[in-house]
JSON list of C-alpha atoms in Angstrom, two decimals:
[
{"chain": "A", "resi": 1, "resn": "UNK", "atom": "CA", "xyz": [17.51, 5.34, -47.56]},
{"chain": "A", "resi": 2, "resn": "UNK", "atom": "CA", "xyz": [14.76, 6.88, -45.31]},
{"chain": "A", "resi": 3, "resn": "UNK", "atom": "CA", "xyz": [11.84, 5.33, -43.46]},
{"chain": "A", "resi": 4, "resn": "UNK", "atom": "CA", "xyz": [9.46, 6.27, -46.26]},
{"chain": "A", "resi": 5, "resn": "UNK", "atom": "CA", "xyz": [11.42, 4.00, -48.57]},
{"chain": "A", "resi": 6, "resn": "UNK", "atom": "CA", "xyz": [10.05, 0.98, -46.80]},
{"chain": "A", "resi": 7, "resn": "UNK", "atom": "CA", "xyz": [6.58, -0.42, -46.39]},
{"chain": "A", "resi": 8, "resn": "UNK", "atom": "CA", "xyz": [5.15, -1.28, -42.86]},
{"chain": "A", "resi": 9, "resn": "UNK", "atom": "CA", "xyz": [5.99, -4.99, -43.04]},
{"chain": "A", "resi": 10, "resn": "UNK", "atom": "CA", "xyz": [9.71, -3.85, -42.42]},
{"chain": "A", "resi": 11, "resn": "UNK", "atom": "CA", "xyz": [10.94, -2.20, -39.36]},
{"chain": "A", "resi": 12, "resn": "UNK", "atom": "CA", "xyz": [11.04, 1.35, -40.69]},
{"chain": "A", "resi": 13, "resn": "UNK", "atom": "CA", "xyz": [10.12, 4.00, -38.07]},
{"chain": "A", "resi": 14, "resn": "UNK", "atom": "CA", "xyz": [7.01, 4.82, -40.03]},
{"chain": "A", "resi": 15, "resn": "UNK", "atom": "CA", "xyz": [4.80, 5.15, -36.87]},
{"chain": "A", "resi": 16, "resn": "UNK", "atom": "CA", "xyz": [5.73, 6.72, -33.65]},
{"chain": "A", "resi": 17, "resn": "UNK", "atom": "CA", "xyz": [4.42, 5.20, -30.45]},
{"chain": "A", "resi": 18, "resn": "UNK", "atom": "CA", "xyz": [2.52, 8.08, -28.56]},
{"chain": "A", "resi": 19, "resn": "UNK", "atom": "CA", "xyz": [1.42, 6.06, -25.51]},
{"chain": "A", "resi": 20, "resn": "UNK", "atom": "CA", "xyz": [2.78, 3.62, -23.12]},
{"chain": "A", "resi": 21, "resn": "UNK", "atom": "CA", "xyz": [3.65, 0.33, -24.99]},
{"chain": "A", "resi": 22, "resn": "UNK", "atom": "CA", "xyz": [1.05, -2.54, -24.72]},
{"chain": "A", "resi": 23, "resn": "UNK", "atom": "CA", "xyz": [2.38, -5.65, -22.98]},
{"chain": "A", "resi": 24, "resn": "UNK", "atom": "CA", "xyz": [2.64, -7.36, -26.25]},
{"chain": "A", "resi": 25, "resn": "UNK", "atom": "CA", "xyz": [4.62, -4.63, -27.96]},
{"chain": "A", "resi": 26, "resn": "UNK", "atom": "CA", "xyz": [7.99, -5.83, -28.98]},
{"chain": "A", "resi": 27, "resn": "UNK", "atom": "CA", "xyz": [11.43, -4.35, -28.79]},
{"chain": "A", "resi": 28, "resn": "UNK", "atom": "CA", "xyz": [14.58, -5.44, -30.50]},
{"chain": "A", "resi": 29, "resn": "UNK", "atom": "CA", "xyz": [17.66, -5.91, -28.45]},
{"chain": "A", "resi": 30, "resn": "UNK", "atom": "CA", "xyz": [21.20, -7.17, -28.95]},
{"chain": "A", "resi": 31, "resn": "UNK", "atom": "CA", "xyz": [21.92, -10.13, -26.63]},
{"chain": "A", "resi": 32, "resn": "UNK", "atom": "CA", "xyz": [25.68, -10.46, -26.77]},
{"chain": "A", "resi": 33, "resn": "UNK", "atom": "CA", "xyz": [25.57, -9.57, -30.58]},
{"chain": "A", "resi": 34, "resn": "UNK", "atom": "CA", "xyz": [22.46, -11.68, -31.41]},
{"chain": "A", "resi": 35, "resn": "UNK", "atom": "CA", "xyz": [19.43, -9.60, -32.23]},
{"chain": "A", "resi": 36, "resn": "UNK", "atom": "CA", "xyz": [16.36, -10.69, -30.27]},
{"chain": "A", "resi": 37, "resn": "UNK", "atom": "CA", "xyz": [12.87, -9.45, -29.72]},
{"chain": "A", "resi": 38, "resn": "UNK", "atom": "CA", "xyz": [11.28, -9.00, -26.34]},
{"chain": "A", "resi": 39, "resn": "UNK", "atom": "CA", "xyz": [7.84, -8.19, -25.12]},
{"chain": "A", "resi": 40, "resn": "UNK", "atom": "CA", "xyz": [7.28, -5.03, -23.27]},
{"chain": "A", "resi": 41, "resn": "UNK", "atom": "CA", "xyz": [5.65, -7.03, -20.46]},
{"chain": "A", "resi": 42, "resn": "UNK", "atom": "CA", "xyz": [9.03, -8.73, -19.55]},
{"chain": "A", "resi": 43, "resn": "UNK", "atom": "CA", "xyz": [10.91, -5.35, -19.13]},
{"chain": "A", "resi": 44, "resn": "UNK", "atom": "CA", "xyz": [8.30, -2.98, -17.70]},
{"chain": "A", "resi": 45, "resn": "UNK", "atom": "CA", "xyz": [8.51, -2.02, -14.08]},
{"chain": "A", "resi": 46, "resn": "UNK", "atom": "CA", "xyz": [5.58, -0.81, -12.05]},
{"chain": "A", "resi": 47, "resn": "UNK", "atom": "CA", "xyz": [5.09, -0.15, -8.44]},
{"chain": "A", "resi": 48, "resn": "UNK", "atom": "CA", "xyz": [1.77, -2.03, -8.19]},
{"chain": "A", "resi": 49, "resn": "UNK", "atom": "CA", "xyz": [-0.15, -3.41, -6.60]},
{"chain": "A", "resi": 50, "resn": "UNK", "atom": "CA", "xyz": [-0.95, -0.21, -4.73]},
{"chain": "A", "resi": 51, "resn": "UNK", "atom": "CA", "xyz": [-3.93, 0.75, -2.40]},
{"chain": "A", "resi": 52, "resn": "UNK", "atom": "CA", "xyz": [-5.26, 3.58, -0.25]},
{"chain": "A", "resi": 53, "resn": "UNK", "atom": "CA", "xyz": [-8.08, 2.85, 2.19]},
{"chain": "A", "resi": 54, "resn": "UNK", "atom": "CA", "xyz": [-10.02, 5.06, 4.59]},
{"chain": "A", "resi": 55, "resn": "UNK", "atom": "CA", "xyz": [-12.72, 4.85, 7.32]},
{"chain": "A", "resi": 56, "resn": "UNK", "atom": "CA", "xyz": [-16.26, 5.46, 6.54]},
{"chain": "A", "resi": 57, "resn": "UNK", "atom": "CA", "xyz": [-17.11, 6.49, 10.10]},
{"chain": "A", "resi": 58, "resn": "UNK", "atom": "CA", "xyz": [-15.29, 6.86, 13.51]},
{"chain": "A", "resi": 59, "resn": "UNK", "atom": "CA", "xyz": [-14.24, 3.81, 15.52]},
{"chain": "A", "resi": 60, "resn": "UNK", "atom": "CA", "xyz": [-13.86, 3.47, 19.28]},
{"chain": "A", "resi": 61, "resn": "UNK", "atom": "CA", "xyz": [-10.44, 2.32, 20.43]},
{"chain": "A", "resi": 62, "resn": "UNK", "atom": "CA", "xyz": [-10.67, 0.33, 23.62]},
{"chain": "A", "resi": 63, "resn": "UNK", "atom": "CA", "xyz": [-8.33, 0.53, 26.41]},
{"chain": "A", "resi": 64, "resn": "UNK", "atom": "CA", "xyz": [-5.29, -2.00, 26.49]},
{"chain": "A", "resi": 65, "resn": "UNK", "atom": "CA", "xyz": [-6.72, -3.94, 23.62]},
{"chain": "A", "resi": 66, "resn": "UNK", "atom": "CA", "xyz": [-4.79, -4.29, 20.22]},
{"chain": "A", "resi": 67, "resn": "UNK", "atom": "CA", "xyz": [-7.69, -3.32, 17.79]},
{"chain": "A", "resi": 68, "resn": "UNK", "atom": "CA", "xyz": [-7.74, -3.75, 14.07]},
{"chain": "A", "resi": 69, "resn": "UNK", "atom": "CA", "xyz": [-8.63, -0.25, 12.68]},
{"chain": "A", "resi": 70, "resn": "UNK", "atom": "CA", "xyz": [-11.72, -0.19, 10.49]},
{"chain": "A", "resi": 71, "resn": "UNK", "atom": "CA", "xyz": [-10.23, 0.79, 7.04]},
{"chain": "A", "resi": 72, "resn": "UNK", "atom": "CA", "xyz": [-13.29, -0.23, 5.20]},
{"chain": "A", "resi": 73, "resn": "UNK", "atom": "CA", "xyz": [-13.46, 2.11, 2.23]},
{"chain": "A", "resi": 74, "resn": "UNK", "atom": "CA", "xyz": [-11.04, 2.04, -0.83]},
{"chain": "A", "resi": 75, "resn": "UNK", "atom": "CA", "xyz": [-9.94, 5.27, -2.35]},
{"chain": "A", "resi": 76, "resn": "UNK", "atom": "CA", "xyz": [-8.02, 3.21, -4.95]},
{"chain": "A", "resi": 77, "resn": "UNK", "atom": "CA", "xyz": [-6.87, -0.31, -5.32]},
{"chain": "A", "resi": 78, "resn": "UNK", "atom": "CA", "xyz": [-4.90, -1.01, -8.52]},
{"chain": "A", "resi": 79, "resn": "UNK", "atom": "CA", "xyz": [-5.14, -4.95, -8.62]},
{"chain": "A", "resi": 80, "resn": "UNK", "atom": "CA", "xyz": [-8.26, -5.49, -6.26]},
{"chain": "A", "resi": 81, "resn": "UNK", "atom": "CA", "xyz": [-5.83, -6.77, -3.44]},
{"chain": "A", "resi": 82, "resn": "UNK", "atom": "CA", "xyz": [-7.33, -4.69, -0.58]},
{"chain": "A", "resi": 83, "resn": "UNK", "atom": "CA", "xyz": [-10.15, -6.57, 1.29]},
{"chain": "A", "resi": 84, "resn": "UNK", "atom": "CA", "xyz": [-12.64, -4.14, 2.79]},
{"chain": "A", "resi": 85, "resn": "UNK", "atom": "CA", "xyz": [-14.54, -6.91, 4.67]},
{"chain": "A", "resi": 86, "resn": "UNK", "atom": "CA", "xyz": [-11.43, -8.13, 6.56]},
{"chain": "A", "resi": 87, "resn": "UNK", "atom": "CA", "xyz": [-9.66, -4.58, 6.47]},
{"chain": "A", "resi": 88, "resn": "UNK", "atom": "CA", "xyz": [-6.28, -6.08, 5.10]},
{"chain": "A", "resi": 89, "resn": "UNK", "atom": "CA", "xyz": [-4.02, -5.83, 2.03]},
{"chain": "A", "resi": 90, "resn": "UNK", "atom": "CA", "xyz": [-3.30, -9.23, 0.40]},
{"chain": "A", "resi": 91, "resn": "UNK", "atom": "CA", "xyz": [-0.80, -8.39, -2.46]},
{"chain": "A", "resi": 92, "resn": "UNK", "atom": "CA", "xyz": [-0.93, -10.89, -5.38]},
{"chain": "A", "resi": 93, "resn": "UNK", "atom": "CA", "xyz": [2.53, -9.86, -6.51]},
{"chain": "A", "resi": 94, "resn": "UNK", "atom": "CA", "xyz": [5.66, -10.96, -4.45]},
{"chain": "A", "resi": 95, "resn": "UNK", "atom": "CA", "xyz": [8.05, -8.19, -3.36]},
{"chain": "A", "resi": 96, "resn": "UNK", "atom": "CA", "xyz": [8.76, -5.58, -0.91]},
{"chain": "A", "resi": 97, "resn": "UNK", "atom": "CA", "xyz": [5.97, -3.15, -0.08]},
{"chain": "A", "resi": 98, "resn": "UNK", "atom": "CA", "xyz": [6.12, 0.26, 1.53]},
{"chain": "A", "resi": 99, "resn": "UNK", "atom": "CA", "xyz": [3.12, 0.49, 3.87]},
{"chain": "A", "resi": 100, "resn": "UNK", "atom": "CA", "xyz": [1.86, 3.58, 5.90]},
{"chain": "A", "resi": 101, "resn": "UNK", "atom": "CA", "xyz": [-0.83, 3.61, 8.59]},
{"chain": "A", "resi": 102, "resn": "UNK", "atom": "CA", "xyz": [-2.04, 6.95, 9.97]},
{"chain": "A", "resi": 103, "resn": "UNK", "atom": "CA", "xyz": [-4.60, 7.38, 12.69]},
{"chain": "A", "resi": 104, "resn": "UNK", "atom": "CA", "xyz": [-6.17, 10.63, 14.23]},
{"chain": "A", "resi": 105, "resn": "UNK", "atom": "CA", "xyz": [-7.63, 10.45, 17.81]},
{"chain": "A", "resi": 106, "resn": "UNK", "atom": "CA", "xyz": [-10.39, 12.93, 18.51]},
{"chain": "A", "resi": 107, "resn": "UNK", "atom": "CA", "xyz": [-9.79, 16.06, 20.55]},
{"chain": "A", "resi": 108, "resn": "UNK", "atom": "CA", "xyz": [-10.52, 15.74, 24.16]},
{"chain": "A", "resi": 109, "resn": "UNK", "atom": "CA", "xyz": [-9.38, 12.27, 24.41]},
{"chain": "A", "resi": 110, "resn": "UNK", "atom": "CA", "xyz": [-6.91, 12.14, 27.25]},
{"chain": "A", "resi": 111, "resn": "UNK", "atom": "CA", "xyz": [-4.56, 9.30, 26.22]},
{"chain": "A", "resi": 112, "resn": "UNK", "atom": "CA", "xyz": [-1.70, 7.55, 27.94]},
{"chain": "A", "resi": 113, "resn": "UNK", "atom": "CA", "xyz": [0.55, 5.62, 25.62]},
{"chain": "A", "resi": 114, "resn": "UNK", "atom": "CA", "xyz": [-0.61, 4.95, 22.11]},
{"chain": "A", "resi": 115, "resn": "UNK", "atom": "CA", "xyz": [0.88, 2.28, 19.89]},
{"chain": "A", "resi": 116, "resn": "UNK", "atom": "CA", "xyz": [0.22, 1.94, 16.31]},
{"chain": "A", "resi": 117, "resn": "UNK", "atom": "CA", "xyz": [1.26, -1.41, 14.55]},
{"chain": "A", "resi": 118, "resn": "UNK", "atom": "CA", "xyz": [1.61, -2.99, 11.16]},
{"chain": "A", "resi": 119, "resn": "UNK", "atom": "CA", "xyz": [0.98, -6.66, 11.28]},
{"chain": "A", "resi": 120, "resn": "UNK", "atom": "CA", "xyz": [1.92, -9.38, 8.72]},
{"chain": "A", "resi": 121, "resn": "UNK", "atom": "CA", "xyz": [-0.06, -12.55, 8.82]},
{"chain": "A", "resi": 122, "resn": "UNK", "atom": "CA", "xyz": [-1.27, -11.72, 12.43]},
{"chain": "A", "resi": 123, "resn": "UNK", "atom": "CA", "xyz": [2.17, -10.94, 13.89]},
{"chain": "A", "resi": 124, "resn": "UNK", "atom": "CA", "xyz": [3.46, -7.44, 14.73]},
{"chain": "A", "resi": 125, "resn": "UNK", "atom": "CA", "xyz": [6.19, -6.46, 12.25]},
{"chain": "A", "resi": 126, "resn": "UNK", "atom": "CA", "xyz": [6.43, -2.70, 13.19]},
{"chain": "A", "resi": 127, "resn": "UNK", "atom": "CA", "xyz": [5.29, -1.00, 16.50]},
{"chain": "A", "resi": 128, "resn": "UNK", "atom": "CA", "xyz": [5.74, 2.58, 17.35]},
{"chain": "A", "resi": 129, "resn": "UNK", "atom": "CA", "xyz": [4.82, 3.76, 20.84]},
{"chain": "A", "resi": 130, "resn": "UNK", "atom": "CA", "xyz": [3.90, 7.45, 20.60]},
{"chain": "A", "resi": 131, "resn": "UNK", "atom": "CA", "xyz": [4.39, 10.00, 23.30]},
{"chain": "A", "resi": 132, "resn": "UNK", "atom": "CA", "xyz": [2.00, 10.06, 26.02]},
{"chain": "A", "resi": 133, "resn": "UNK", "atom": "CA", "xyz": [-0.68, 12.62, 25.41]},
{"chain": "A", "resi": 134, "resn": "UNK", "atom": "CA", "xyz": [-3.20, 14.55, 27.66]},
{"chain": "A", "resi": 135, "resn": "UNK", "atom": "CA", "xyz": [-5.02, 17.45, 26.18]},
{"chain": "A", "resi": 136, "resn": "UNK", "atom": "CA", "xyz": [-7.74, 18.65, 23.99]},
{"chain": "A", "resi": 137, "resn": "UNK", "atom": "CA", "xyz": [-6.27, 18.79, 20.64]},
{"chain": "A", "resi": 138, "resn": "UNK", "atom": "CA", "xyz": [-6.62, 15.93, 18.14]},
{"chain": "A", "resi": 139, "resn": "UNK", "atom": "CA", "xyz": [-3.48, 13.79, 17.74]},
{"chain": "A", "resi": 140, "resn": "UNK", "atom": "CA", "xyz": [-2.18, 11.92, 14.70]},
{"chain": "A", "resi": 141, "resn": "UNK", "atom": "CA", "xyz": [-0.09, 8.77, 15.06]},
{"chain": "A", "resi": 142, "resn": "UNK", "atom": "CA", "xyz": [1.73, 7.39, 12.00]},
{"chain": "A", "resi": 143, "resn": "UNK", "atom": "CA", "xyz": [3.89, 4.28, 11.25]},
{"chain": "A", "resi": 144, "resn": "UNK", "atom": "CA", "xyz": [5.50, 3.18, 7.96]},
{"chain": "A", "resi": 145, "resn": "UNK", "atom": "CA", "xyz": [7.69, 0.27, 7.04]},
{"chain": "A", "resi": 146, "resn": "UNK", "atom": "CA", "xyz": [8.90, -1.97, 4.30]},
{"chain": "A", "resi": 147, "resn": "UNK", "atom": "CA", "xyz": [7.30, -5.54, 4.40]},
{"chain": "A", "resi": 148, "resn": "UNK", "atom": "CA", "xyz": [8.18, -8.50, 2.17]},
{"chain": "A", "resi": 149, "resn": "UNK", "atom": "CA", "xyz": [5.19, -10.35, 0.91]},
{"chain": "A", "resi": 150, "resn": "UNK", "atom": "CA", "xyz": [5.17, -13.68, -1.00]},
{"chain": "A", "resi": 151, "resn": "UNK", "atom": "CA", "xyz": [2.33, -12.58, -3.47]},
{"chain": "A", "resi": 152, "resn": "UNK", "atom": "CA", "xyz": [-0.07, -15.53, -2.37]},
{"chain": "A", "resi": 153, "resn": "UNK", "atom": "CA", "xyz": [-0.90, -15.85, 1.25]},
{"chain": "A", "resi": 154, "resn": "UNK", "atom": "CA", "xyz": [0.79, -12.98, 3.06]},
{"chain": "A", "resi": 155, "resn": "UNK", "atom": "CA", "xyz": [-1.53, -10.21, 4.27]},
{"chain": "A", "resi": 156, "resn": "UNK", "atom": "CA", "xyz": [-0.90, -6.80, 6.06]},
{"chain": "A", "resi": 157, "resn": "UNK", "atom": "CA", "xyz": [-3.15, -5.11, 8.63]},
{"chain": "A", "resi": 158, "resn": "UNK", "atom": "CA", "xyz": [-3.16, -1.98, 10.82]},
{"chain": "A", "resi": 159, "resn": "UNK", "atom": "CA", "xyz": [-3.67, -2.23, 14.43]},
{"chain": "A", "resi": 160, "resn": "UNK", "atom": "CA", "xyz": [-3.67, 0.41, 17.40]},
{"chain": "A", "resi": 161, "resn": "UNK", "atom": "CA", "xyz": [-3.64, 0.28, 21.20]},
{"chain": "A", "resi": 162, "resn": "UNK", "atom": "CA", "xyz": [-3.98, 2.82, 23.97]},
{"chain": "A", "resi": 163, "resn": "UNK", "atom": "CA", "xyz": [-3.91, 2.78, 27.69]},
{"chain": "A", "resi": 164, "resn": "UNK", "atom": "CA", "xyz": [-6.12, 5.83, 28.63]},
{"chain": "A", "resi": 165, "resn": "UNK", "atom": "CA", "xyz": [-8.09, 3.73, 31.07]},
{"chain": "A", "resi": 166, "resn": "UNK", "atom": "CA", "xyz": [-11.29, 4.09, 28.76]},
{"chain": "A", "resi": 167, "resn": "UNK", "atom": "CA", "xyz": [-12.36, 4.19, 25.21]},
{"chain": "A", "resi": 168, "resn": "UNK", "atom": "CA", "xyz": [-10.73, 6.74, 22.75]},
{"chain": "A", "resi": 169, "resn": "UNK", "atom": "CA", "xyz": [-12.37, 7.66, 19.58]},
{"chain": "A", "resi": 170, "resn": "UNK", "atom": "CA", "xyz": [-10.50, 7.35, 16.28]},
{"chain": "A", "resi": 171, "resn": "UNK", "atom": "CA", "xyz": [-11.55, 9.98, 13.74]},
{"chain": "A", "resi": 172, "resn": "UNK", "atom": "CA", "xyz": [-12.45, 8.02, 10.79]},
{"chain": "A", "resi": 173, "resn": "UNK", "atom": "CA", "xyz": [-13.88, 10.83, 8.51]},
{"chain": "A", "resi": 174, "resn": "UNK", "atom": "CA", "xyz": [-10.57, 12.90, 8.59]},
{"chain": "A", "resi": 175, "resn": "UNK", "atom": "CA", "xyz": [-7.83, 12.95, 6.11]},
{"chain": "A", "resi": 176, "resn": "UNK", "atom": "CA", "xyz": [-5.45, 11.94, 8.79]},
{"chain": "A", "resi": 177, "resn": "UNK", "atom": "CA", "xyz": [-6.75, 8.40, 9.18]},
{"chain": "A", "resi": 178, "resn": "UNK", "atom": "CA", "xyz": [-5.64, 6.18, 6.34]},
{"chain": "A", "resi": 179, "resn": "UNK", "atom": "CA", "xyz": [-3.93, 2.94, 5.39]},
{"chain": "A", "resi": 180, "resn": "UNK", "atom": "CA", "xyz": [-1.92, 2.67, 2.11]},
{"chain": "A", "resi": 181, "resn": "UNK", "atom": "CA", "xyz": [0.85, 0.87, 0.40]},
{"chain": "A", "resi": 182, "resn": "UNK", "atom": "CA", "xyz": [2.69, 0.15, -2.88]},
{"chain": "A", "resi": 183, "resn": "UNK", "atom": "CA", "xyz": [5.13, -2.33, -4.30]},
{"chain": "A", "resi": 184, "resn": "UNK", "atom": "CA", "xyz": [8.64, -0.96, -4.45]},
{"chain": "A", "resi": 185, "resn": "UNK", "atom": "CA", "xyz": [10.14, -1.07, -8.09]},
{"chain": "A", "resi": 186, "resn": "UNK", "atom": "CA", "xyz": [12.92, -3.54, -8.32]},
{"chain": "A", "resi": 187, "resn": "UNK", "atom": "CA", "xyz": [12.40, -5.02, -4.96]}
]
């Protein structure tokens, strides 16, 4: 007996699936010897929500003041979870998220210590104090971390602070200044 011996009302293998299954596509599984069907939506894994945001312009970073970095432009936002008005990521799916924040300070900005911070719900979760820098080349500061979010009220923001003694310019129009993240699969 071959697949062509059956009509399409019987599971026959007549048609090959040539794309990612739809959420309502069904599979047959054996559950301890009992054949059951299950929708693809219940077994698929994705690492979304995910986002990547940049700055539409430069931003002044004041002296000795923790300042939210102005990531106001979405490059992508899979689930509309990035808020460009408040510059924060509000994931709508609970889980663990890998988040990265990168910031470039303009050349000629003599800086003392620089801290880059990831905050969850207004509280520092990760802080990295970068080496003191005094010089004429642009410097990039990066921090990454894994942050658990409840999928309803938690939010993540990117902050920076410097102790130069005066304002330091963040280069917003460079590829080194960005804020991004994604849900870890299985987390």
